[in-house]
Amino acid sequence: MKQPSQLTRLIWDFYRENQQELDQLQLLANCRVFRRWGVLHIQCLTEEIGEALTEVYSLIREPVSQMRLAPKIKISVKNITVAVFYVTSDRIMA
């Protein structure tokens, strides 16, 4: 099996001390995760994986927000967009 991307490993490392949440994000191993034009793309192999990741979106949003990886997350299956989420930072920019 292909090794997960650096972005996938960053998200997993964020939850390394919380095994339950880490287990929910293991589905990312079956996805292609990359950044392009300010969007974190998650391309899934099947609709079931895409829907499951949509349900645990908040677990993906948190590390993306805190590490400022991208302002938007797009989940797709076979080049068809399943969901688009905007990442909002809790920090106030001065």
Tab-separated table of N, CA and C in Angstrom:
chain	number	residue	atom	x	y	z
A	1	MET	N	0.840	-1.187	0.000
A	1	MET	CA	0.000	0.000	0.000
A	1	MET	C	0.877	1.239	0.000
A	2	LYS	N	0.403	2.279	-0.662
A	2	LYS	CA	1.133	3.521	-0.772
A	2	LYS	C	1.209	4.232	0.581
A	3	GLN	N	2.340	4.859	0.839
A	3	GLN	CA	2.528	5.563	2.103
A	3	GLN	C	1.661	6.821	2.129
A	4	PRO	N	1.019	7.132	3.269
A	4	PRO	CA	0.177	8.331	3.377
A	4	PRO	C	0.994	9.604	3.148
A	5	SER	N	0.321	10.634	2.660
A	5	SER	CA	0.983	11.907	2.397
A	5	SER	C	1.414	12.573	3.699
A	6	GLN	N	2.282	13.548	3.564
A	6	GLN	CA	2.749	14.297	4.729
A	6	GLN	C	1.581	15.013	5.414
A	7	LEU	N	0.629	15.513	4.647
A	7	LEU	CA	-0.538	16.184	5.239
A	7	LEU	C	-1.377	15.203	6.047
A	8	THR	N	-1.545	13.994	5.534
A	8	THR	CA	-2.294	12.972	6.272
A	8	THR	C	-1.594	12.661	7.587
A	9	ARG	N	-0.288	12.503	7.532
A	9	ARG	CA	0.469	12.211	8.749
A	9	ARG	C	0.412	13.368	9.746
A	10	LEU	N	0.386	14.608	9.268
A	10	LEU	CA	0.250	15.766	10.164
A	10	LEU	C	-1.079	15.717	10.913
A	11	ILE	N	-2.147	15.395	10.189
A	11	ILE	CA	-3.467	15.304	10.822
A	11	ILE	C	-3.487	14.172	11.838
A	12	TRP	N	-2.919	13.020	11.486
A	12	TRP	CA	-2.860	11.899	12.426
A	12	TRP	C	-2.023	12.250	13.646
A	13	ASP	N	-0.891	12.909	13.438
A	13	ASP	CA	-0.018	13.275	14.567
A	13	ASP	C	-0.709	14.210	15.543
A	14	PHE	N	-1.624	15.026	15.043
A	14	PHE	CA	-2.368	15.932	15.912
A	14	PHE	C	-3.162	15.152	16.953
A	15	TYR	N	-3.613	13.956	16.596
A	15	TYR	CA	-4.433	13.122	17.489
A	15	TYR	C	-3.674	11.925	18.059
A	16	ARG	N	-2.353	11.952	18.048
A	16	ARG	CA	-1.569	10.784	18.467
A	16	ARG	C	-1.837	10.357	19.907
A	17	GLU	N	-2.324	11.268	20.738
A	17	GLU	CA	-2.598	10.921	22.138
A	17	GLU	C	-4.063	10.578	22.382
A	18	ASN	N	-4.890	10.632	21.361
A	18	ASN	CA	-6.300	10.300	21.496
A	18	ASN	C	-6.633	9.191	20.495
A	19	GLN	N	-6.511	7.967	20.933
A	19	GLN	CA	-6.646	6.808	20.042
A	19	GLN	C	-8.027	6.704	19.402
A	20	GLN	N	-9.075	7.074	20.118
A	20	GLN	CA	-10.420	6.965	19.571
A	20	GLN	C	-10.596	7.885	18.353
A	21	GLU	N	-10.160	9.125	18.469
A	21	GLU	CA	-10.272	10.052	17.347
A	21	GLU	C	-9.318	9.666	16.220
A	22	LEU	N	-8.144	9.179	16.568
A	22	LEU	CA	-7.183	8.733	15.568
A	22	LEU	C	-7.749	7.571	14.750
A	23	ASP	N	-8.438	6.652	15.421
A	23	ASP	CA	-9.057	5.520	14.723
A	23	ASP	C	-10.100	5.989	13.705
A	24	GLN	N	-10.853	7.042	14.049
A	24	GLN	CA	-11.871	7.565	13.138
A	24	GLN	C	-11.242	8.175	11.885
A	25	LEU	N	-10.009	8.636	11.999
A	25	LEU	CA	-9.339	9.285	10.878
A	25	LEU	C	-8.463	8.338	10.059
A	26	GLN	N	-8.449	7.056	10.392
A	26	GLN	CA	-7.646	6.096	9.632
A	26	GLN	C	-8.141	5.961	8.190
A	27	LEU	N	-9.374	6.383	7.929
A	27	LEU	CA	-9.908	6.357	6.570
A	27	LEU	C	-9.090	7.226	5.620
A	28	LEU	N	-8.388	8.206	6.162
A	28	LEU	CA	-7.551	9.067	5.319
A	28	LEU	C	-6.455	8.279	4.605
A	29	ALA	N	-6.127	7.107	5.105
A	29	ALA	CA	-5.115	6.264	4.456
A	29	ALA	C	-5.584	5.828	3.071
A	30	ASN	N	-6.901	5.805	2.856
A	30	ASN	CA	-7.476	5.398	1.576
A	30	ASN	C	-7.790	6.585	0.669
A	31	CYS	N	-7.250	7.753	1.009
A	31	CYS	CA	-7.538	8.963	0.258
A	31	CYS	C	-6.244	9.634	-0.186
A	32	ARG	N	-6.368	10.437	-1.203
A	32	ARG	CA	-5.249	11.269	-1.635
A	32	ARG	C	-5.478	12.647	-1.017
A	33	VAL	N	-4.544	13.098	-0.203
A	33	VAL	CA	-4.670	14.378	0.498
A	33	VAL	C	-3.563	15.301	-0.005
A	34	PHE	N	-3.972	16.470	-0.498
A	34	PHE	CA	-2.998	17.440	-0.993
A	34	PHE	C	-3.581	18.854	-0.920
A	35	ARG	N	-2.699	19.853	-1.011
A	35	ARG	CA	-3.125	21.252	-1.015
A	35	ARG	C	-2.904	21.845	-2.399
A	36	ARG	N	-3.863	22.701	-2.778
A	36	ARG	CA	-3.722	23.426	-4.044
A	36	ARG	C	-4.591	24.664	-3.985
A	37	TRP	N	-3.993	25.809	-4.287
A	37	TRP	CA	-4.694	27.088	-4.324
A	37	TRP	C	-5.511	27.351	-3.062
A	38	GLY	N	-4.934	27.103	-1.910
A	38	GLY	CA	-5.590	27.399	-0.642
A	38	GLY	C	-6.672	26.416	-0.236
A	39	VAL	N	-6.715	25.282	-0.890
A	39	VAL	CA	-7.732	24.278	-0.573
A	39	VAL	C	-7.035	22.973	-0.208
A	40	LEU	N	-7.471	22.370	0.893
A	40	LEU	CA	-6.997	21.038	1.259
A	40	LEU	C	-7.936	20.044	0.583
A	41	HIS	N	-7.436	19.339	-0.410
A	41	HIS	CA	-8.237	18.378	-1.163
A	41	HIS	C	-8.095	16.993	-0.536
A	42	ILE	N	-9.227	16.331	-0.365
A	42	ILE	CA	-9.247	14.944	0.093
A	42	ILE	C	-10.024	14.166	-0.962
A	43	GLN	N	-9.300	13.412	-1.777
A	43	GLN	CA	-9.924	12.622	-2.837
A	43	GLN	C	-10.051	11.184	-2.362
A	44	CYS	N	-11.287	10.742	-2.211
A	44	CYS	CA	-11.572	9.411	-1.664
A	44	CYS	C	-11.804	8.398	-2.780
A	45	LEU	N	-11.549	7.132	-2.461
A	45	LEU	CA	-11.732	6.059	-3.432
A	45	LEU	C	-13.196	5.670	-3.605
A	46	THR	N	-13.970	5.723	-2.510
A	46	THR	CA	-15.371	5.308	-2.571
A	46	THR	C	-16.275	6.339	-1.911
A	47	GLU	N	-17.552	6.281	-2.259
A	47	GLU	CA	-18.533	7.187	-1.660
A	47	GLU	C	-18.661	6.959	-0.155
A	48	GLU	N	-18.537	5.708	0.273
A	48	GLU	CA	-18.658	5.399	1.693
A	48	GLU	C	-17.563	6.102	2.506
A	49	ILE	N	-16.353	6.102	1.976
A	49	ILE	CA	-15.244	6.777	2.662
A	49	ILE	C	-15.492	8.278	2.683
A	50	GLY	N	-15.941	8.832	1.571
A	50	GLY	CA	-16.241	10.264	1.500
A	50	GLY	C	-17.308	10.672	2.500
A	51	GLU	N	-18.367	9.885	2.598
A	51	GLU	CA	-19.436	10.184	3.553
A	51	GLU	C	-18.958	10.045	4.994
A	52	ALA	N	-18.148	9.031	5.264
A	52	ALA	CA	-17.627	8.830	6.617
A	52	ALA	C	-16.728	9.996	7.022
A	53	LEU	N	-15.903	10.482	6.104
A	53	LEU	CA	-15.037	11.619	6.417
A	53	LEU	C	-15.851	12.901	6.597
A	54	THR	N	-16.943	13.021	5.863
A	54	THR	CA	-17.817	14.182	6.035
A	54	THR	C	-18.402	14.196	7.450
A	55	GLU	N	-18.705	13.026	7.986
A	55	GLU	CA	-19.271	12.933	9.337
A	55	GLU	C	-18.262	13.297	10.420
A	56	VAL	N	-16.975	13.060	10.167
A	56	VAL	CA	-15.937	13.396	11.160
A	56	VAL	C	-15.168	14.644	10.735
A	57	TYR	N	-15.829	15.498	9.973
A	57	TYR	CA	-15.199	16.708	9.463
A	57	TYR	C	-14.543	17.539	10.556
A	58	SER	N	-15.187	17.655	11.707
A	58	SER	CA	-14.629	18.497	12.778
A	58	SER	C	-13.257	17.993	13.236
A	59	LEU	N	-13.022	16.687	13.140
A	59	LEU	CA	-11.715	16.143	13.505
A	59	LEU	C	-10.642	16.536	12.487
A	60	ILE	N	-11.046	16.759	11.258
A	60	ILE	CA	-10.098	17.201	10.236
A	60	ILE	C	-9.903	18.712	10.327
A	61	ARG	N	-10.983	19.430	10.580
A	61	ARG	CA	-10.947	20.894	10.628
A	61	ARG	C	-10.015	21.420	11.714
A	62	GLU	N	-10.022	20.795	12.874
A	62	GLU	CA	-9.245	21.301	14.010
A	62	GLU	C	-7.741	21.398	13.711
A	63	PRO	N	-7.084	20.325	13.278
A	63	PRO	CA	-5.656	20.464	12.984
A	63	PRO	C	-5.375	21.366	11.785
A	64	VAL	N	-6.263	21.343	10.796
A	64	VAL	CA	-6.070	22.204	9.633
A	64	VAL	C	-6.140	23.670	10.049
A	65	SER	N	-7.051	23.970	10.937
A	65	SER	CA	-7.187	25.335	11.437
A	65	SER	C	-5.990	25.746	12.286
A	66	GLN	N	-5.628	24.916	13.246
A	66	GLN	CA	-4.548	25.283	14.164
A	66	GLN	C	-3.188	25.359	13.477
A	67	MET	N	-2.961	24.526	12.480
A	67	MET	CA	-1.687	24.562	11.759
A	67	MET	C	-1.749	25.480	10.539
A	68	ARG	N	-2.917	26.088	10.325
A	68	ARG	CA	-3.130	27.007	9.204
A	68	ARG	C	-2.719	26.388	7.873
A	69	LEU	N	-3.183	25.180	7.647
A	69	LEU	CA	-2.842	24.464	6.416
A	69	LEU	C	-3.628	24.968	5.212
A	70	ALA	N	-4.900	25.332	5.422
A	70	ALA	CA	-5.743	25.803	4.319
A	70	ALA	C	-7.021	26.415	4.887
A	71	PRO	N	-7.596	27.392	4.187
A	71	PRO	CA	-8.858	27.983	4.652
A	71	PRO	C	-10.101	27.196	4.221
A	72	LYS	N	-9.915	26.206	3.345
A	72	LYS	CA	-11.057	25.445	2.840
A	72	LYS	C	-10.664	23.983	2.694
A	73	ILE	N	-11.619	23.082	2.976
A	73	ILE	CA	-11.420	21.642	2.808
A	73	ILE	C	-12.458	21.136	1.812
A	74	LYS	N	-11.982	20.398	0.831
A	74	LYS	CA	-12.877	19.849	-0.190
A	74	LYS	C	-12.734	18.330	-0.210
A	75	ILE	N	-13.850	17.637	-0.016
A	75	ILE	CA	-13.871	16.177	-0.050
A	75	ILE	C	-14.546	15.759	-1.354
A	76	SER	N	-13.877	14.888	-2.114
A	76	SER	CA	-14.441	14.460	-3.390
A	76	SER	C	-14.248	12.958	-3.590
A	77	VAL	N	-15.095	12.421	-4.461
A	77	VAL	CA	-15.029	11.010	-4.846
A	77	VAL	C	-15.052	10.960	-6.360
A	78	LYS	N	-14.015	10.396	-6.948
A	78	LYS	CA	-13.915	10.278	-8.407
A	78	LYS	C	-14.169	11.626	-9.098
A	79	ASN	N	-13.503	12.670	-8.611
A	79	ASN	CA	-13.579	14.033	-9.141
A	79	ASN	C	-14.961	14.670	-9.055
A	80	ILE	N	-15.819	14.136	-8.210
A	80	ILE	CA	-17.129	14.740	-7.947
A	80	ILE	C	-17.118	15.213	-6.502
A	81	THR	N	-17.368	16.501	-6.301
A	81	THR	CA	-17.315	17.087	-4.967
A	81	THR	C	-18.459	16.558	-4.105
A	82	VAL	N	-18.095	16.035	-2.928
A	82	VAL	CA	-19.072	15.525	-1.974
A	82	VAL	C	-19.396	16.611	-0.949
A	83	ALA	N	-18.360	17.337	-0.503
A	83	ALA	CA	-18.555	18.372	0.507
A	83	ALA	C	-17.421	19.387	0.442
A	84	VAL	N	-17.765	20.628	0.787
A	84	VAL	CA	-16.778	21.698	0.913
A	84	VAL	C	-17.020	22.362	2.261
A	85	PHE	N	-15.956	22.473	3.040
A	85	PHE	CA	-16.049	23.087	4.360
A	85	PHE	C	-15.058	24.236	4.448
A	86	TYR	N	-15.489	25.312	5.083
A	86	TYR	CA	-14.594	26.428	5.310
A	86	TYR	C	-14.007	26.313	6.702
A	87	VAL	N	-12.717	26.523	6.808
A	87	VAL	CA	-12.012	26.435	8.078
A	87	VAL	C	-11.946	27.850	8.626
A	88	THR	N	-12.478	28.039	9.813
A	88	THR	CA	-12.402	29.359	10.439
A	88	THR	C	-11.472	29.288	11.615
A	89	SER	N	-10.627	30.271	11.695
A	89	SER	CA	-9.689	30.325	12.797
A	89	SER	C	-10.330	31.044	13.974
A	90	ASP	N	-10.106	30.515	15.172
A	90	ASP	CA	-10.642	31.143	16.365
A	90	ASP	C	-9.801	32.346	16.791
A	91	ARG	N	-8.658	32.493	16.166
A	91	ARG	CA	-7.779	33.604	16.518
A	91	ARG	C	-8.240	34.870	15.839
A	92	ILE	N	-8.048	35.972	16.532
A	92	ILE	CA	-8.363	37.273	15.969
A	92	ILE	C	-7.107	37.834	15.349
A	93	MET	N	-7.191	38.150	14.073
A	93	MET	CA	-6.025	38.687	13.382
A	93	MET	C	-5.980	40.191	13.579
A	94	ALA	N	-4.830	40.685	14.009
A	94	ALA	CA	-4.701	42.137	14.231
A	94	ALA	C	-3.919	42.762	13.099
